[in-house]
PDB file of C-alpha atoms in Angstrom:
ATOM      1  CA  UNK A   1       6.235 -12.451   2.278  1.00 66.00           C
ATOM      2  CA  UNK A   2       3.135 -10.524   3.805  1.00 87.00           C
ATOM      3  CA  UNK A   3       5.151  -9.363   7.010  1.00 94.00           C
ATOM      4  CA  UNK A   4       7.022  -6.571   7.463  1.00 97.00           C
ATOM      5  CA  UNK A   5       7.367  -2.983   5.232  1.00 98.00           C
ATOM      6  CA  UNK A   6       5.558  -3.557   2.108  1.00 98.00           C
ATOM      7  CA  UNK A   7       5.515  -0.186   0.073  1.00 98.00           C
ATOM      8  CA  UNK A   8       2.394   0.880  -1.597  1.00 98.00           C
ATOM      9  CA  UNK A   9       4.945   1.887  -4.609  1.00 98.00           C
ATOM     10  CA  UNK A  10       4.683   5.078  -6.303  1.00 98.00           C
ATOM     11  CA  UNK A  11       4.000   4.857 -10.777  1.00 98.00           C
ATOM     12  CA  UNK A  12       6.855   7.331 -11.500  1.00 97.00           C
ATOM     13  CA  UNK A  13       5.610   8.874 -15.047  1.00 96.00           C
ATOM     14  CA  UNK A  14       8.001  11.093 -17.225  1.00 94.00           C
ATOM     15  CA  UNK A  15       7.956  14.779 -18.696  1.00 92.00           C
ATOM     16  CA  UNK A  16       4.938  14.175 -20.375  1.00 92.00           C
ATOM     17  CA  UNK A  17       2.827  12.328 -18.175  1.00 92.00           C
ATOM     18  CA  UNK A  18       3.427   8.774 -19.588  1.00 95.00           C
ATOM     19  CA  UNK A  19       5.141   6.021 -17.530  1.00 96.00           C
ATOM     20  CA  UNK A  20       8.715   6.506 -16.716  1.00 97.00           C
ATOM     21  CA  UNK A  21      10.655   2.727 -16.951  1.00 97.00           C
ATOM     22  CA  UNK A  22      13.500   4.189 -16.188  1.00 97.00           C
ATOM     23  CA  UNK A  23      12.196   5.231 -12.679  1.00 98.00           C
ATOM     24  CA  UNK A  24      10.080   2.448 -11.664  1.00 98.00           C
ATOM     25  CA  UNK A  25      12.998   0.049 -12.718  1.00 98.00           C
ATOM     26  CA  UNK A  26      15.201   2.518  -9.958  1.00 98.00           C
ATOM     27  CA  UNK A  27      12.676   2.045  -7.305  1.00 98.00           C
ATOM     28  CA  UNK A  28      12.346  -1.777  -7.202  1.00 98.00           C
ATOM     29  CA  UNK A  29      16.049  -1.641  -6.833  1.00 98.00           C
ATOM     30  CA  UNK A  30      15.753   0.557  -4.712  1.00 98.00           C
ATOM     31  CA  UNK A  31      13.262  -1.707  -2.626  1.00 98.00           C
ATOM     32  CA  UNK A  32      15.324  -4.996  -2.982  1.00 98.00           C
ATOM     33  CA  UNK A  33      18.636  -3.143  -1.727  1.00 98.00           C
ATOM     34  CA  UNK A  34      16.725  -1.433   1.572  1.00 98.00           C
ATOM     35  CA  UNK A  35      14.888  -5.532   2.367  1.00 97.00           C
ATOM     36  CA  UNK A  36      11.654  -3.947   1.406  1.00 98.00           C
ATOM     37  CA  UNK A  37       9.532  -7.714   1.836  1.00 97.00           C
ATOM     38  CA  UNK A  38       6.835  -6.894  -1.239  1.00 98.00           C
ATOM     39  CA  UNK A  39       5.256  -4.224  -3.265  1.00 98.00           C
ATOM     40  CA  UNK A  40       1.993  -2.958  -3.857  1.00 98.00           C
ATOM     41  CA  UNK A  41       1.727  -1.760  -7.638  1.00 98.00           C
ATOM     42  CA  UNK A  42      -0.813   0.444  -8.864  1.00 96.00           C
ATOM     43  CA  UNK A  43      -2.750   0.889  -5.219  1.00 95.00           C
ATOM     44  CA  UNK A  44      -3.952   3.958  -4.214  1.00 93.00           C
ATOM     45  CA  UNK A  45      -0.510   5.336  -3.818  1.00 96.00           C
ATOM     46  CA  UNK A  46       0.027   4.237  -7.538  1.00 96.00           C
ATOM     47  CA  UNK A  47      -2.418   6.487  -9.298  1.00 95.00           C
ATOM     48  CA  UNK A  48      -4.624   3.490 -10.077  1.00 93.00           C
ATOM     49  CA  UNK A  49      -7.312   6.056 -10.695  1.00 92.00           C
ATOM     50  CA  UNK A  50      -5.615   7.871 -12.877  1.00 93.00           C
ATOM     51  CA  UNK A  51      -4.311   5.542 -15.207  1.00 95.00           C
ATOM     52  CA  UNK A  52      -6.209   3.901 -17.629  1.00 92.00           C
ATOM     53  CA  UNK A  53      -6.934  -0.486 -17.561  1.00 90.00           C
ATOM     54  CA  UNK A  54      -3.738  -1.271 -20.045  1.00 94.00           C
ATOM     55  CA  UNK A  55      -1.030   1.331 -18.698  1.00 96.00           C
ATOM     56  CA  UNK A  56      -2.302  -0.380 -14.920  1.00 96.00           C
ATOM     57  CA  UNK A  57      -1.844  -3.636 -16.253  1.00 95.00           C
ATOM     58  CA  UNK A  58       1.552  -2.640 -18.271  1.00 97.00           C
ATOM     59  CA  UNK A  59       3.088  -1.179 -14.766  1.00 97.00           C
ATOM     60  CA  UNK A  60       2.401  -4.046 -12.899  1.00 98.00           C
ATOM     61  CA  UNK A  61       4.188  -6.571 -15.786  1.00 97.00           C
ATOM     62  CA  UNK A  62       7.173  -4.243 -15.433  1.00 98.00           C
ATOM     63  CA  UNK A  63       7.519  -4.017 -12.016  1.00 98.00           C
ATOM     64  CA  UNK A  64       7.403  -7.852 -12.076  1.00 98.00           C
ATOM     65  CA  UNK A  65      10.058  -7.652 -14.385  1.00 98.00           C
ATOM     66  CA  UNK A  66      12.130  -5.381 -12.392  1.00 98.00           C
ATOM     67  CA  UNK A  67      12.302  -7.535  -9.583  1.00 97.00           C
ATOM     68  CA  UNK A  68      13.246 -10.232 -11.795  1.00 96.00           C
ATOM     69  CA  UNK A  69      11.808 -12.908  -8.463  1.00 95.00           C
ATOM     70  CA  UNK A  70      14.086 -11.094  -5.638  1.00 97.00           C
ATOM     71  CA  UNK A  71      11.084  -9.292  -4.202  1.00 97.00           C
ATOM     72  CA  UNK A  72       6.846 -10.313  -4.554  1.00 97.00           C
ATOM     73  CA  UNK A  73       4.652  -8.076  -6.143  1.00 98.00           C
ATOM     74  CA  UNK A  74       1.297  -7.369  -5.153  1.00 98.00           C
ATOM     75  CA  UNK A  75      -1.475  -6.096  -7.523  1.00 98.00           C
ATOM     76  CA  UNK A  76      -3.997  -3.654  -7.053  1.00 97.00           C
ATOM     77  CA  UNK A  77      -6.949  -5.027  -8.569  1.00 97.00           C
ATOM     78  CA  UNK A  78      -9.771  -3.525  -6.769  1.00 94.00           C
ATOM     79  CA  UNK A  79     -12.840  -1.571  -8.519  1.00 93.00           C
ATOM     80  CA  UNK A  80     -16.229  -0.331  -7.349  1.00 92.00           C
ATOM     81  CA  UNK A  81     -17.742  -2.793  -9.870  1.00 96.00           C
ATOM     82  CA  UNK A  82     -17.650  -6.280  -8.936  1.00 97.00           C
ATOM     83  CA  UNK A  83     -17.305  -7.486 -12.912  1.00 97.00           C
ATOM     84  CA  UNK A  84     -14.671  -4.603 -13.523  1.00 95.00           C
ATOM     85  CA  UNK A  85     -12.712  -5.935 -10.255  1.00 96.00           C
ATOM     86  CA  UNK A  86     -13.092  -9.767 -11.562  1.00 97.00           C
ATOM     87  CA  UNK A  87     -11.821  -8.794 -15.180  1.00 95.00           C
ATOM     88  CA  UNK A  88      -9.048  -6.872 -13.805  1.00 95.00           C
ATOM     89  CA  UNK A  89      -7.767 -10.233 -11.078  1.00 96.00           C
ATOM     90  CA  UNK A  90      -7.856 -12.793 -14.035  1.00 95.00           C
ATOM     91  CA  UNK A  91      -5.993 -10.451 -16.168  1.00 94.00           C
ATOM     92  CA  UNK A  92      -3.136 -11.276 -13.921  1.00 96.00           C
ATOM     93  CA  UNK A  93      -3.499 -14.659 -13.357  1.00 94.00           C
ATOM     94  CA  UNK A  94      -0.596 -15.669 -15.460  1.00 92.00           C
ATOM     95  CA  UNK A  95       1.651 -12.644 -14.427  1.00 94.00           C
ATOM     96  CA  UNK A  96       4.187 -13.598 -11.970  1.00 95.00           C
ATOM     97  CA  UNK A  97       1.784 -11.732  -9.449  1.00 97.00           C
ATOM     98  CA  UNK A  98       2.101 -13.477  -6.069  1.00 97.00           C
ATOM     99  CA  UNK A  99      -1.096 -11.387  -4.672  1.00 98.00           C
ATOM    100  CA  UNK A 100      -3.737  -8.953  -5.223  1.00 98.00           C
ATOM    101  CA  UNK A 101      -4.635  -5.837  -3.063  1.00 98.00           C
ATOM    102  CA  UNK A 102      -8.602  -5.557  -3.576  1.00 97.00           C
ATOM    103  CA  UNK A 103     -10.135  -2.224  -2.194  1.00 97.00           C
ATOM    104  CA  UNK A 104     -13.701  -1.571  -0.462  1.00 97.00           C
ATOM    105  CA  UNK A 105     -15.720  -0.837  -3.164  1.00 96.00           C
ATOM    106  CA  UNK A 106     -15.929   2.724  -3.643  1.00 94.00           C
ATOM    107  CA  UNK A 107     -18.354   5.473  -4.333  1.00 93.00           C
ATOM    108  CA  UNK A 108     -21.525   3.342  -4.431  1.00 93.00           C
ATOM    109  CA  UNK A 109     -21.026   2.564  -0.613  1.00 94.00           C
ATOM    110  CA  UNK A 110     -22.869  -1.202  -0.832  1.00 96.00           C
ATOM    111  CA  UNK A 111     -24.330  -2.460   2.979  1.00 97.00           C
ATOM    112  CA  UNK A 112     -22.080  -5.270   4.695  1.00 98.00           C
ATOM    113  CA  UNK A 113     -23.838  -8.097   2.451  1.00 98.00           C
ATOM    114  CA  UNK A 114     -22.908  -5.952  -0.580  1.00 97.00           C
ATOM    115  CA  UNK A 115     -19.168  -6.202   0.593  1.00 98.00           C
ATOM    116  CA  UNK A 116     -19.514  -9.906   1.370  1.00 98.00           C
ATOM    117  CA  UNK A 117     -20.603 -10.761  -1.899  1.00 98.00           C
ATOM    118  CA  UNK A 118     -18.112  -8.599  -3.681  1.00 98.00           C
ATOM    119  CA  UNK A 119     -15.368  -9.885  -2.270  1.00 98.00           C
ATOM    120  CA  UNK A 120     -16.889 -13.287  -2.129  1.00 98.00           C
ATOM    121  CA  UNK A 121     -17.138 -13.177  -5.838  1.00 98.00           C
ATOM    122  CA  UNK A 122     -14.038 -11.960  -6.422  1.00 98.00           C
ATOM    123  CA  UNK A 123     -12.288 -14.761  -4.682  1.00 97.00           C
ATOM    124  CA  UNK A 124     -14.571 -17.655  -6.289  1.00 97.00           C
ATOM    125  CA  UNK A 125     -13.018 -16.333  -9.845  1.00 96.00           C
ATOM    126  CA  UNK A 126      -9.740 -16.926  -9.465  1.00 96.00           C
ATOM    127  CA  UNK A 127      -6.677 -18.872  -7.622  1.00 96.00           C
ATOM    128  CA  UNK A 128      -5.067 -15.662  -7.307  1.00 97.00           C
ATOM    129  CA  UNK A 129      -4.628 -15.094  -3.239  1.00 97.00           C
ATOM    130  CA  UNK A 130      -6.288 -12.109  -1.949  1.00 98.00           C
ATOM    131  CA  UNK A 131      -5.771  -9.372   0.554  1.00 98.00           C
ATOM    132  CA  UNK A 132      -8.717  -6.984   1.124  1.00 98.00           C
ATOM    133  CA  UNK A 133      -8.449  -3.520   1.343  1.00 98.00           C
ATOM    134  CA  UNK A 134     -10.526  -0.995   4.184  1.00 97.00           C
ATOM    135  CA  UNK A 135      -9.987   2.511   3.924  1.00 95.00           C
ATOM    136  CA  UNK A 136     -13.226   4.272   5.114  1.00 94.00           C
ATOM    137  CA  UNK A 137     -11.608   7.664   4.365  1.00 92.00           C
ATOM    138  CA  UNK A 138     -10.999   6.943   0.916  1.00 92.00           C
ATOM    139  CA  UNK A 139     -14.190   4.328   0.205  1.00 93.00           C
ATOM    140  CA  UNK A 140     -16.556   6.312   1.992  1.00 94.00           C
ATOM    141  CA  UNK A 141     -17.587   2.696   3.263  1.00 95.00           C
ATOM    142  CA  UNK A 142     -16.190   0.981   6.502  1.00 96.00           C
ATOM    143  CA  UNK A 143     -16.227  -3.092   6.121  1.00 97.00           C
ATOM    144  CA  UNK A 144     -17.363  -4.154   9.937  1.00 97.00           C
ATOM    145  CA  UNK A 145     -14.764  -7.186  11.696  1.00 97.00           C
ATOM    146  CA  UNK A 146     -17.658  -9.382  11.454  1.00 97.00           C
ATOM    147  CA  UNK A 147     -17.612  -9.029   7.644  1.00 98.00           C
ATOM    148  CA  UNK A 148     -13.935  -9.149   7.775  1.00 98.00           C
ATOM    149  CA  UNK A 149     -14.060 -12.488  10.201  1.00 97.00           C
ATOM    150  CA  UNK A 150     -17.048 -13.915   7.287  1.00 97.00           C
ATOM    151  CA  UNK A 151     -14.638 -13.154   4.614  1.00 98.00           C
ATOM    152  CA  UNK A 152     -11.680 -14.670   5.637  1.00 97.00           C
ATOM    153  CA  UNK A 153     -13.427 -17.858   5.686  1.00 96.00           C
ATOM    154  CA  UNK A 154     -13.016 -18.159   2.022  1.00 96.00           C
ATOM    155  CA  UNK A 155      -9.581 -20.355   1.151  1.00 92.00           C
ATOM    156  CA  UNK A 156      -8.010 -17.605  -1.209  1.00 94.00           C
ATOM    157  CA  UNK A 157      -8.958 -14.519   1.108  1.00 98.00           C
ATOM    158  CA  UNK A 158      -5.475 -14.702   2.945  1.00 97.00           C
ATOM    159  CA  UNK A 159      -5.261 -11.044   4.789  1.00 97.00           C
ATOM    160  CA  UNK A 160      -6.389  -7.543   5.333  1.00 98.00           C
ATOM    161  CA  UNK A 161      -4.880  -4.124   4.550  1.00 98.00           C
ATOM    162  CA  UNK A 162      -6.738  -2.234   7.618  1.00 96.00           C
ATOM    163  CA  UNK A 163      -6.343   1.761   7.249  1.00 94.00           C
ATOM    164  CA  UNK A 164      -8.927   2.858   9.653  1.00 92.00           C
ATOM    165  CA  UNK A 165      -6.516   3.757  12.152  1.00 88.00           C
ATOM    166  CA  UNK A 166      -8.674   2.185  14.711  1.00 90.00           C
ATOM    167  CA  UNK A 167      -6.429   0.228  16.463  1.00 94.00           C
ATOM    168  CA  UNK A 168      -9.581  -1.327  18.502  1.00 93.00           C
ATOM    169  CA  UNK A 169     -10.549  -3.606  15.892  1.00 93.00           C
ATOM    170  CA  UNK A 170      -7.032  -5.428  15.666  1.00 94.00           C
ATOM    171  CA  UNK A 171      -7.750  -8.007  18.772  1.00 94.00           C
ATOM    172  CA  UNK A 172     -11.310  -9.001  17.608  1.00 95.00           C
ATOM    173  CA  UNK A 173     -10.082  -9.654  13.607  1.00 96.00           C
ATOM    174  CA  UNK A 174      -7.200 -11.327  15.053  1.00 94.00           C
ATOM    175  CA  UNK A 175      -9.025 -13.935  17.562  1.00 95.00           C
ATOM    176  CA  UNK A 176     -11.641 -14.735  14.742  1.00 96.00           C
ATOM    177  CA  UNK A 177      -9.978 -15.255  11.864  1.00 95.00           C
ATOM    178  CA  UNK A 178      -7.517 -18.294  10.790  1.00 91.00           C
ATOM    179  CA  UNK A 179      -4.308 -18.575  12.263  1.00 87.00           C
ATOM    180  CA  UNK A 180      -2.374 -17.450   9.046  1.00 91.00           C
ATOM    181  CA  UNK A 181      -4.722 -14.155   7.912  1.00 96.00           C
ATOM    182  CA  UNK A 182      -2.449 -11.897   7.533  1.00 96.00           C
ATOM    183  CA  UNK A 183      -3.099  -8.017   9.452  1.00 97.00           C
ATOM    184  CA  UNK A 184      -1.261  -5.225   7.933  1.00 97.00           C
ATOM    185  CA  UNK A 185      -1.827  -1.866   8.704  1.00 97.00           C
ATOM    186  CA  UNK A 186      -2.310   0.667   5.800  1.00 96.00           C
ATOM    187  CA  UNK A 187      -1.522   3.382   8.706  1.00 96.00           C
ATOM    188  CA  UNK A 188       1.811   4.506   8.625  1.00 97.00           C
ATOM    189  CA  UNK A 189       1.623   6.353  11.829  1.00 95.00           C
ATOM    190  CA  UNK A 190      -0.065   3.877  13.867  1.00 96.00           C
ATOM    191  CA  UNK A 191       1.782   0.636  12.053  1.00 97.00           C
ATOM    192  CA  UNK A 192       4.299   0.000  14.833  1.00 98.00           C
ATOM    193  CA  UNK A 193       1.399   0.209  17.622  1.00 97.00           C
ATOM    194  CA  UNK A 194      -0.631  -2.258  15.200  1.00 97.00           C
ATOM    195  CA  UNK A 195       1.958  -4.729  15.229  1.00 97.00           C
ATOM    196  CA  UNK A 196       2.577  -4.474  18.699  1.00 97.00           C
ATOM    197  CA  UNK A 197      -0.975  -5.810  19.094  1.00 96.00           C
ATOM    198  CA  UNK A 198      -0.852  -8.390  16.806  1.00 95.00           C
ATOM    199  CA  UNK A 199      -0.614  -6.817  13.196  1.00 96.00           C
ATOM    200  CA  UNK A 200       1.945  -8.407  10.679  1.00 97.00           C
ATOM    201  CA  UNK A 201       3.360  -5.372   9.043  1.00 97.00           C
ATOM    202  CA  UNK A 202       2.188  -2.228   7.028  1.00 98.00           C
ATOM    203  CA  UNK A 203       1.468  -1.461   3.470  1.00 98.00           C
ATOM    204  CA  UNK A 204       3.594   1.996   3.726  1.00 98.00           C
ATOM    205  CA  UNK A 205       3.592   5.347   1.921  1.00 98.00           C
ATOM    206  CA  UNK A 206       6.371   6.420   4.033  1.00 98.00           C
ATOM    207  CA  UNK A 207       8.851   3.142   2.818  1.00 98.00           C
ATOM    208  CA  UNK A 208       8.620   4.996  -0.895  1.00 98.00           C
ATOM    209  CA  UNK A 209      11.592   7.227   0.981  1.00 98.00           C
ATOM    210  CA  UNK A 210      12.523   5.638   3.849  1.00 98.00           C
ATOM    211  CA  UNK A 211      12.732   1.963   3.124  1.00 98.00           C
ATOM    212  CA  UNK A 212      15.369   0.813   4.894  1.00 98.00           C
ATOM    213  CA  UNK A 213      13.981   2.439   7.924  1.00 98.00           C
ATOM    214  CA  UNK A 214      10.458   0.751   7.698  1.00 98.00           C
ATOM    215  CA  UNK A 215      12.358  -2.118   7.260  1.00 98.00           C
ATOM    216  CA  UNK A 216      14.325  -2.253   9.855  1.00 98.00           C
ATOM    217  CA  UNK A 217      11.446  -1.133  12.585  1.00 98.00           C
ATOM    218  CA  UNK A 218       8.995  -3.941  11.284  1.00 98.00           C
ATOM    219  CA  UNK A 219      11.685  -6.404  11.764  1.00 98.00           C
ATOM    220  CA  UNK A 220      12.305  -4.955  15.505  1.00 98.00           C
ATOM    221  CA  UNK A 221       8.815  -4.928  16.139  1.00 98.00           C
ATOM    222  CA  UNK A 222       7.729  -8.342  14.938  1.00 98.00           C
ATOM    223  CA  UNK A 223      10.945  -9.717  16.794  1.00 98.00           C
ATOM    224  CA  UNK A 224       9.129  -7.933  19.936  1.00 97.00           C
ATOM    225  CA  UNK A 225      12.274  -5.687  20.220  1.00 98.00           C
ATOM    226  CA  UNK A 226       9.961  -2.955  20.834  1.00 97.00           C
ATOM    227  CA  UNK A 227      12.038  -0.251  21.981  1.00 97.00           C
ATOM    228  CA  UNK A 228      14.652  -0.074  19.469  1.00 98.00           C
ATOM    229  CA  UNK A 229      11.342  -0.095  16.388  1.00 98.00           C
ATOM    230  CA  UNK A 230      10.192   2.820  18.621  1.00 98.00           C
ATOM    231  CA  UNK A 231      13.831   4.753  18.480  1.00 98.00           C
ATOM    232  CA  UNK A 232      13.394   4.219  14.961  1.00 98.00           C
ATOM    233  CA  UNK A 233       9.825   5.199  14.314  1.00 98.00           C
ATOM    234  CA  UNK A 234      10.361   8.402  16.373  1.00 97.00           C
ATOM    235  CA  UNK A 235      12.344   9.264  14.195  1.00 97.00           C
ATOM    236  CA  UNK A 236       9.973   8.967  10.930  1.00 97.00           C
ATOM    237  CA  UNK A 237       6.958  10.152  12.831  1.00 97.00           C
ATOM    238  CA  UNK A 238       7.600  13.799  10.931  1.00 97.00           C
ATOM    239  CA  UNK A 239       7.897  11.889   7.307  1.00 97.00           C
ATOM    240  CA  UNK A 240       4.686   9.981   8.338  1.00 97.00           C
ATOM    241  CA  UNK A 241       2.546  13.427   9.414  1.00 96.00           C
ATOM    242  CA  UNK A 242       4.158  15.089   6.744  1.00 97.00           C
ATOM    243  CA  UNK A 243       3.048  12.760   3.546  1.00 97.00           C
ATOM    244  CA  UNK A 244      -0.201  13.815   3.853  1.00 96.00           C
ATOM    245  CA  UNK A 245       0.152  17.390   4.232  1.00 97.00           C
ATOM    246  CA  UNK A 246      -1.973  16.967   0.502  1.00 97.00           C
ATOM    247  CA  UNK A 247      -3.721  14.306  -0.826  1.00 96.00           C
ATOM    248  CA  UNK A 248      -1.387  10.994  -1.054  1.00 96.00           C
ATOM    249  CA  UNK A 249       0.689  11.174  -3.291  1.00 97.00           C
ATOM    250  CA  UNK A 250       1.275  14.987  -4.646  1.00 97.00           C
ATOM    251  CA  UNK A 251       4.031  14.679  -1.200  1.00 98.00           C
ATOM    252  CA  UNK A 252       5.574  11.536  -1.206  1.00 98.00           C
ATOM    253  CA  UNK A 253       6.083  11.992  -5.015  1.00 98.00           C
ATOM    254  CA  UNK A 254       7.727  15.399  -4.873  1.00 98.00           C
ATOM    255  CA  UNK A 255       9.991  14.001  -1.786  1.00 98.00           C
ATOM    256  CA  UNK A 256      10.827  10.603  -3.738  1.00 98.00           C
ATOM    257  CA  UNK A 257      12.035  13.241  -6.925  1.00 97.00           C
ATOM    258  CA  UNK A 258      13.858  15.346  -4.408  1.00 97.00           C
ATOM    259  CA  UNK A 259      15.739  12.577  -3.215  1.00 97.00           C
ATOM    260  CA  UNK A 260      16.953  11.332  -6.898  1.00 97.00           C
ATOM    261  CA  UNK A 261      14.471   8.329  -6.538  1.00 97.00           C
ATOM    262  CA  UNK A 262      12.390   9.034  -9.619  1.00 97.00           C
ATOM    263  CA  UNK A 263      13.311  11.526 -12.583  1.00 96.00           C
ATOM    264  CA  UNK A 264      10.515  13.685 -12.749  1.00 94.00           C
ATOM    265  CA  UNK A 265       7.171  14.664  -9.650  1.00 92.00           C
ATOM    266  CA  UNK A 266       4.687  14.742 -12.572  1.00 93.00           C
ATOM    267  CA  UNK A 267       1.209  13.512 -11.616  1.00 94.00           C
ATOM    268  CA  UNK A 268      -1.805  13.248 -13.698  1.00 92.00           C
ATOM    269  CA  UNK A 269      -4.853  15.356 -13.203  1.00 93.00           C
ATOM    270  CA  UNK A 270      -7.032  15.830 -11.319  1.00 95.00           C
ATOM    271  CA  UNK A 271      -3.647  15.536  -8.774  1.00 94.00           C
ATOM    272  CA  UNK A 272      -1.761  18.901  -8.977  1.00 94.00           C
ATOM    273  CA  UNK A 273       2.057  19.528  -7.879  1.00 94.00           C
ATOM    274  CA  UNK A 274       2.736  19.816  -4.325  1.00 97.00           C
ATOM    275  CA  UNK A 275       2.691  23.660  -2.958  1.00 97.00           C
ATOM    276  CA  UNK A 276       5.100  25.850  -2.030  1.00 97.00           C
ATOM    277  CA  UNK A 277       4.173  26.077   1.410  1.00 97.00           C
ATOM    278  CA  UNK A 278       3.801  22.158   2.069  1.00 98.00           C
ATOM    279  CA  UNK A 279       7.275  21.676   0.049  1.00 98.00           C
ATOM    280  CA  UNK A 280       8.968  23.917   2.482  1.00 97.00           C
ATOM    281  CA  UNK A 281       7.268  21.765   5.650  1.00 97.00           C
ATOM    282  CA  UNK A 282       8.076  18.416   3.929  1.00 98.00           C
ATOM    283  CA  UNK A 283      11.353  19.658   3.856  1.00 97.00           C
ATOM    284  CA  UNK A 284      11.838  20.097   7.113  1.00 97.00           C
ATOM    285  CA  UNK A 285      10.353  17.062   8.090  1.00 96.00           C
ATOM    286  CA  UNK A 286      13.123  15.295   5.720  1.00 97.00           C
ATOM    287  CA  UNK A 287      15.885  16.881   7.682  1.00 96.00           C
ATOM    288  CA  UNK A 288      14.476  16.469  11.026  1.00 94.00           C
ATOM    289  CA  UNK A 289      14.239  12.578  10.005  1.00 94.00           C
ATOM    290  CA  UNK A 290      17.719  12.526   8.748  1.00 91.00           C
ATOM    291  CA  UNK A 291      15.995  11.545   5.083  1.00 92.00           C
ATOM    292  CA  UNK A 292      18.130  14.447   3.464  1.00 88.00           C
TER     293      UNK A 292
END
């Protein structure tokens, strides 16, 4: 279940800035029909800082409801305080959950040990499986392989989103952790070269509109059918560039409303509507990707 396109799914919210079921329940059809393998709810790509403990909690209930057992669902759980991130795992230990997607602590940028003994902690409270979560860009704190190799050691601590980008670090991770840690990319633009070198799939941005696509070049790549993922992901690299004209995910959420997949772009502040100028270049990178 943790290879291949997983989407980091999108919390579609209505006219007035409250969750839209009607949406959400849309998209994890949407994700079952196009062999999406899981879905993130509530990650970064989900708002998660934006909505508040019990609307977090109530999204990820109904997207396991939505799926109704045809696809897993993976919670984001992670906080930048250890208790908050603890209280937030157990919540869902009786949820249907099959994972949770725990982030780099963020903000208070802890040393290495600091990370150890966050996630450490984390995994000690619960039977819920984990997959950590590194994105230095977002975090403002990089977690080193070594810590990564330390953590894995722990039984529940079964895989890593990696979102440097840096697709150096792949073959170290890879030779020092257990045989079934799972490495997935959080890099949409670099996730077919990351499986190529060993990587298990990617937690995409880009599947929110292009699922079947994703889908299809994860399972070329992972069958080593390399040049046929790469006809493929040529063809999504302007959707990939093109998602982050703005700050993931004002675009992705005004492309997924163009394309009928959700009723309404809103976002909640501090996240503003995408511009005019970026619309027009997502746009274009929609038709050039055959998307529209």
């Amino acid at each position: 279940m943790f290879k291949g396109s997983i989407v980091a799914l999108i919390t579609p919210m209505d006219v007035n800035g409250k969750i839209c079921r009607t949406s959400l329940k849309k998209l994890v059809k949407y994700h079952i029909k196009n062999n999406t393998k899981a879905i993130v709810s509530v990650g970064t790509t989900g708002e998660s800082s934006t909505l508040n403990q019990k609307e977090h909690y109530e999204v990820v209930l109904l997207t396991v409801e939505f799926s109704n057992g045809k696809i897993p669902i993976i919670a984001g759980t992670g906080a930048n305080s250890t208790l908050e991130a603890i209280a937030l795992t157990k919540k869902f230990e009786k949820s249907g959950i099959c994972a949770c997607l725990s982030v780099v602590p963020y903000y208070n940028k802890p040393t290495q040990h600091g990370l150890y003994k966050h996630f450490q902690s984390i995994a000690e409270s619960t039977h819920i499986p984990q997959i950590l979560y590194n994105v230095p860009s977002r975090t403002g704190c990089d977690m080193h392989p070594n810590t990564i190799i330390k953590l894995s050691e722990l039984q529940n601590i079964i895989g890593i989103k990696e979102a440097t980008g840096d697709l150096s670090r792949i073959h170290k991770i890879k030779k020092y952790t257990k045989k079934n840690f799972f490495l997935i990319s959080g890099d949409d633009n670099t996730a077919l070269d990351f499986i190529q070198l060993g990587g298990d799939g990617v937690i995409s941005v880009t599947a929110n509109i292009a699922a079947k696509q994703m889908s299809e070049m994860c399972k070329f790549a992972l069958q080593k059918q390399f040049r046929s993922a790469r006809l493929i992901n040529e063809k999504l690299i302007p959707i990939h560039e093109s998602l982050f004209l703005e700050s993931n995910p004002i675009p992705v959420k005004w492309a997924a409303w163009k394309l009928g997949l959700i009723n309404h772009q809103n976002l909640r502040l501090p996240l503003t509507t995408l511009s005019e100028k970026s619309q027009k270049r997502l746009m274009q990178a929609l038709k050039k990707s055959n998307i529209i």
